Coordinates of C-alpha atoms in Angstrom, one line a residue:
Chain Y
M404 CA 91.1 -189.2 -16.6
R405 CA 93.1 -186.2 -15.2
A406 CA 96.3 -188.3 -15.4
L407 CA 95.5 -189.2 -19.0
V408 CA 95.0 -185.6 -19.9
S409 CA 98.4 -184.8 -18.2
L410 CA 100.1 -187.6 -20.1
L411 CA 98.8 -186.3 -23.4
A412 CA 99.7 -182.7 -22.6
G413 CA 103.2 -183.8 -21.4
G414 CA 103.7 -185.8 -24.6
L415 CA 102.8 -182.9 -26.8
F416 CA 105.0 -180.6 -24.8
G417 CA 107.9 -183.0 -25.0
A418 CA 107.5 -183.6 -28.7
G419 CA 107.3 -179.8 -29.3
L420 CA 110.5 -179.2 -27.3
L421 CA 112.4 -181.9 -29.1
L422 CA 111.3 -180.9 -32.6
S423 CA 111.6 -177.2 -32.1
G424 CA 115.3 -177.5 -31.3
M425 CA 114.8 -176.1 -27.8
T426 CA 116.7 -179.0 -26.1
N427 CA 119.8 -177.8 -28.0
T428 CA 121.5 -175.6 -25.4
T429 CA 123.6 -173.7 -27.9
K430 CA 120.5 -172.6 -29.9
V431 CA 119.0 -171.2 -26.7
Q432 CA 122.2 -169.4 -25.8
D433 CA 122.5 -168.1 -29.4
W434 CA 119.0 -166.6 -29.1
L435 CA 120.1 -164.8 -26.0
D436 CA 123.2 -163.6 -27.7
F437 CA 121.8 -160.3 -29.0
F438 CA 125.2 -158.8 -29.5
G439 CA 126.7 -161.9 -31.3
Q440 CA 125.5 -164.5 -33.8
W441 CA 121.8 -164.0 -32.9
D442 CA 119.6 -167.1 -33.7
P443 CA 115.9 -166.1 -34.1
T444 CA 114.5 -169.7 -33.7
L445 CA 113.3 -169.3 -30.1
A446 CA 111.1 -166.4 -31.1
F447 CA 109.3 -168.6 -33.5
V448 CA 108.9 -171.3 -30.9
M449 CA 107.4 -168.8 -28.4
G450 CA 105.1 -167.3 -31.1
G451 CA 104.0 -170.8 -32.2
A452 CA 103.2 -171.8 -28.6
I453 CA 101.3 -168.7 -27.8
L454 CA 98.9 -169.1 -30.8
P455 CA 97.0 -172.2 -29.5
M456 CA 96.9 -170.7 -26.0
L457 CA 95.3 -167.5 -27.2
I458 CA 92.4 -169.6 -28.5
A459 CA 92.4 -171.9 -25.4
W460 CA 92.1 -168.9 -23.0
R461 CA 89.1 -167.6 -25.0
L462 CA 87.5 -171.1 -24.8
T463 CA 87.7 -171.0 -21.0
A464 CA 85.0 -168.2 -20.8
H465 CA 81.6 -169.5 -19.4
R466 CA 82.9 -173.1 -19.4
R467 CA 84.4 -175.6 -17.0
P468 CA 87.4 -177.8 -17.5
L469 CA 86.7 -181.2 -19.1
T470 CA 87.5 -183.1 -16.0
G471 CA 85.6 -180.7 -13.7
G472 CA 86.7 -178.1 -11.2
Q473 CA 87.4 -174.5 -12.1
F474 CA 89.7 -172.7 -14.5
P475 CA 92.5 -170.6 -12.9
K476 CA 91.4 -167.3 -11.5
P477 CA 92.0 -164.2 -13.6
A478 CA 95.6 -163.1 -13.7
T479 CA 96.5 -160.6 -10.9
P480 CA 98.3 -157.5 -12.2
E481 CA 100.4 -157.2 -9.0
L482 CA 104.2 -157.3 -9.4
D483 CA 106.3 -158.1 -6.4
R484 CA 109.9 -158.5 -5.4
R485 CA 109.9 -162.3 -5.6
L486 CA 108.7 -162.2 -9.2
I487 CA 111.5 -159.9 -10.2
L488 CA 114.4 -161.3 -8.2
G489 CA 113.4 -164.9 -9.0
S490 CA 113.2 -164.1 -12.7
V491 CA 116.7 -162.5 -12.6
L492 CA 118.1 -165.7 -11.0
F493 CA 116.3 -167.9 -13.5
G494 CA 117.5 -165.8 -16.5
M495 CA 121.2 -166.1 -15.3
G496 CA 121.0 -169.9 -14.9
W497 CA 119.1 -170.2 -18.2
A498 CA 121.8 -168.4 -20.1
L499 CA 124.7 -170.2 -18.3
A500 CA 123.5 -173.7 -19.3
G501 CA 121.0 -173.0 -22.1
L502 CA 118.4 -175.1 -20.3
C503 CA 115.1 -174.2 -18.6
P504 CA 112.9 -176.6 -16.7
G505 CA 110.9 -178.0 -19.7
P506 CA 113.8 -178.9 -21.9
A507 CA 115.8 -180.2 -19.0
L508 CA 113.1 -182.8 -18.5
A509 CA 112.5 -183.4 -22.2
S510 CA 116.2 -184.1 -22.9
L511 CA 116.7 -186.4 -19.9
S512 CA 116.9 -189.6 -22.1
Y513 CA 119.7 -188.2 -24.3
G514 CA 121.3 -185.4 -22.3
G515 CA 124.0 -187.6 -20.7
I516 CA 125.4 -187.2 -17.3
G517 CA 125.5 -183.4 -17.6
G518 CA 121.8 -183.4 -18.2
I519 CA 121.1 -185.5 -15.1
V520 CA 123.4 -183.3 -13.0
F521 CA 121.5 -180.2 -14.2
L522 CA 118.2 -181.8 -13.3
L523 CA 119.4 -182.8 -9.8
S524 CA 120.8 -179.3 -9.2
M525 CA 117.6 -177.8 -10.4
I526 CA 115.6 -179.9 -8.0
A527 CA 118.0 -178.9 -5.2
G528 CA 117.4 -175.3 -6.1
M529 CA 113.7 -175.9 -5.9
Y530 CA 114.1 -177.4 -2.4
A531 CA 116.1 -174.3 -1.3
A532 CA 113.7 -171.8 -2.9
P533 CA 111.3 -171.3 0.1
A534 CA 114.2 -170.5 2.5
L535 CA 116.0 -168.4 -0.1
G536 CA 112.8 -166.5 -0.9
A537 CA 112.2 -165.7 2.8
Q538 CA 115.9 -164.6 3.2
L539 CA 115.4 -162.2 0.2
D540 CA 112.4 -160.7 2.0
R541 CA 114.4 -160.2 5.2
V542 CA 117.3 -158.5 3.4
A543 CA 114.9 -156.2 1.5
K544 CA 113.0 -155.3 4.7
A545 CA 116.3 -154.4 6.4
A546 CA 117.6 -152.4 3.5
Chain B
M1440 CA 119.9 -174.2 -40.7
Q1441 CA 117.5 -172.3 -43.0
M1442 CA 114.7 -174.6 -42.0
D1443 CA 115.2 -174.0 -38.3
W1444 CA 112.4 -171.5 -38.0
I1445 CA 109.8 -173.8 -39.5
W1446 CA 110.8 -176.6 -37.0
G1447 CA 110.7 -173.9 -34.3
L1448 CA 107.2 -172.8 -35.3
G1449 CA 105.9 -176.3 -35.7
G1450 CA 107.4 -177.4 -32.4
G1451 CA 106.1 -174.3 -30.8
L1452 CA 102.5 -175.1 -32.0
L1453 CA 102.8 -178.6 -30.4
I1454 CA 104.0 -177.0 -27.1
G1455 CA 101.0 -174.6 -27.2
L1456 CA 98.7 -177.5 -28.0
G1457 CA 100.0 -179.4 -25.0
A1458 CA 99.4 -176.3 -22.8
A1459 CA 95.8 -175.9 -24.3
V1460 CA 95.0 -179.6 -23.6
Y1461 CA 96.3 -179.2 -20.0
L1462 CA 94.2 -176.0 -19.5
L1463 CA 91.0 -177.1 -21.1
G1464 CA 91.2 -180.7 -19.9
N1465 CA 92.5 -180.3 -16.3
G1466 CA 91.9 -176.6 -15.7
R1467 CA 95.6 -176.0 -14.8
I1468 CA 98.3 -173.8 -16.1
M1469 CA 101.0 -175.9 -17.8
G1470 CA 104.2 -174.7 -16.2
A1471 CA 107.2 -177.1 -16.1
S1472 CA 108.7 -175.6 -13.0
G1473 CA 105.4 -175.6 -11.2
I1474 CA 104.6 -179.2 -12.0
L1475 CA 108.0 -180.4 -11.0
G1476 CA 108.2 -178.0 -8.0
G1477 CA 104.9 -179.3 -6.8
L1478 CA 106.4 -182.8 -6.5
V1479 CA 109.5 -181.5 -4.8
D1480 CA 107.3 -179.6 -2.3
N1481 CA 105.1 -182.7 -1.9
S1482 CA 102.0 -180.7 -2.8
D1483 CA 98.8 -182.5 -3.9
R1484 CA 97.8 -183.9 -7.4
S1485 CA 101.0 -186.0 -7.6
L1486 CA 99.6 -188.6 -9.9
E1487 CA 98.7 -186.1 -12.6
R1488 CA 102.1 -184.4 -12.1
L1489 CA 103.9 -187.7 -12.5
S1490 CA 102.0 -188.7 -15.7
F1491 CA 102.8 -185.2 -17.1
L1492 CA 106.5 -185.8 -16.4
A1493 CA 106.2 -189.3 -18.0
G1494 CA 104.9 -187.7 -21.2
V1495 CA 107.5 -184.9 -21.3
I1496 CA 110.4 -187.4 -20.8
G1497 CA 108.9 -190.4 -22.6
M1498 CA 107.8 -188.7 -25.9
P1499 CA 111.3 -187.4 -26.9
L1500 CA 112.7 -190.9 -25.9
L1501 CA 110.3 -192.5 -28.4
L1502 CA 110.5 -189.8 -31.2
R1503 CA 114.2 -189.1 -31.2
P1504 CA 115.4 -192.3 -32.9
L1505 CA 113.1 -191.4 -35.9
L1506 CA 114.8 -188.1 -36.5
S1507 CA 117.9 -187.7 -38.6
P1508 CA 120.2 -186.2 -37.4
A1509 CA 119.1 -187.0 -33.9
P1510 CA 118.9 -183.8 -31.8
E1511 CA 121.7 -183.4 -29.2
T1512 CA 121.8 -181.1 -26.2
H1513 CA 125.4 -179.7 -26.6
L1514 CA 125.4 -179.0 -22.9
T1515 CA 128.7 -177.6 -21.6
S1516 CA 131.1 -180.1 -20.1
N1517 CA 132.1 -177.7 -17.3
I1518 CA 130.3 -179.5 -14.5
A1519 CA 130.6 -176.5 -12.1
V1520 CA 128.7 -174.3 -14.6
V1521 CA 126.0 -177.0 -15.0
I1522 CA 125.5 -177.2 -11.2
I1523 CA 125.4 -173.4 -10.6
A1524 CA 123.0 -173.0 -13.6
G1525 CA 120.8 -175.8 -12.3
L1526 CA 120.6 -174.3 -8.8
L1527 CA 119.8 -170.8 -10.2
V1528 CA 117.1 -172.2 -12.5
G1529 CA 115.5 -174.3 -9.8
A1530 CA 115.5 -171.6 -7.1
G1531 CA 114.7 -168.7 -9.5
T1532 CA 111.7 -170.3 -11.1
R1533 CA 110.2 -171.3 -7.8
I1534 CA 110.7 -167.9 -6.2
A1535 CA 109.3 -166.2 -9.3
N1536 CA 106.5 -168.9 -9.4
G1537 CA 107.0 -169.7 -13.1
C1538 CA 109.4 -170.2 -16.0
T1539 CA 109.3 -170.1 -19.8
S1540 CA 106.2 -172.3 -20.1
G1541 CA 104.1 -170.9 -17.2
H1542 CA 105.0 -167.2 -17.3
G1543 CA 106.1 -167.2 -21.0
V1544 CA 103.6 -169.3 -23.0
C1545 CA 100.6 -169.4 -20.6
G1546 CA 101.0 -166.0 -19.1
I1547 CA 101.7 -163.9 -22.2
S1548 CA 98.8 -165.6 -24.1
R1549 CA 96.3 -164.4 -21.4
F1550 CA 98.0 -160.9 -21.4
S1551 CA 99.0 -161.4 -17.7
L1552 CA 101.2 -158.5 -16.6
R1553 CA 103.1 -160.8 -14.2
G1554 CA 103.8 -163.2 -17.1
I1555 CA 104.9 -160.5 -19.5
V1556 CA 107.2 -158.7 -16.9
A1557 CA 108.7 -162.0 -15.7
T1558 CA 109.5 -163.0 -19.3
L1559 CA 111.1 -159.6 -20.1
I1560 CA 113.2 -159.9 -16.9
Y1561 CA 114.5 -163.4 -17.4
I1562 CA 115.3 -162.7 -21.1
G1563 CA 117.0 -159.5 -20.0
A1564 CA 119.0 -161.2 -17.3
G1565 CA 119.9 -164.0 -19.9
V1566 CA 121.1 -161.5 -22.5
V1567 CA 123.3 -159.7 -19.9
T1568 CA 124.7 -163.1 -18.6
I1569 CA 125.5 -164.3 -22.2
T1570 CA 127.1 -161.0 -23.1
L1571 CA 129.2 -161.0 -20.0
F1572 CA 130.3 -164.7 -20.0
R1573 CA 130.7 -165.1 -23.8
H1574 CA 132.0 -161.8 -25.0
V1575 CA 133.6 -160.2 -22.0
L1576 CA 135.0 -163.2 -20.0
G1577 CA 134.9 -165.7 -22.9
V1578 CA 134.1 -168.7 -20.8
I1579 CA 130.9 -170.0 -22.5

């Protein structure tokens, strides 16, 4: 049952990424290009995606997930170094290629060799993340 | 071109619907980097992670032939840029514990300070990077 829910959620996510134009790397790069030919589409995608989730988070109150278990704990307000440095690295890579993890997966069947190389590099980066994160902590402690 | 925002809004609603199904059905936050990263780390729940990936990859494969013109990725042909960008996205999203879907869509919609701050930072870093590489250096 959990796997079926995941398949449905993944299918909706993939369809949304394809139809919204977010697997088009130049559209994403143009949205980030505040000082050039700015393309507003990504803001509509973000806004459209947040609407159902505003309702969904409300529905989690006093309920349990359909397949049992617990809903995620309330968001912690704590900001830390890893959140900030990791987001900086992610933003740089996102701009350079115009791909983030969702669209990199959604476009796998039509993104060609470049798309496959991106996904494999992304997976390699994920492997390296724990060691790199620990290194960042050491450098920050020494500084 | 003028219709792009309607497709953006409609596609966005589907993305949010997927995140809502994942949250209300499985009680989990739909973050692409977290779901993929969990498989890379060999954490638990691998069957539901794999079926999520099957949906994300499979649905565009099925839908794309019905669209005219068929969407293209227009990814740069500079393979060094692709590799560096992939490494940065993979490492960055795991160190920050989230990406556009987890921190952006799921975090902002629950008014999470971490989600909002992460989103502002990766957009800010993206704007600086695009400005530098497109307008100053002229390479992308």
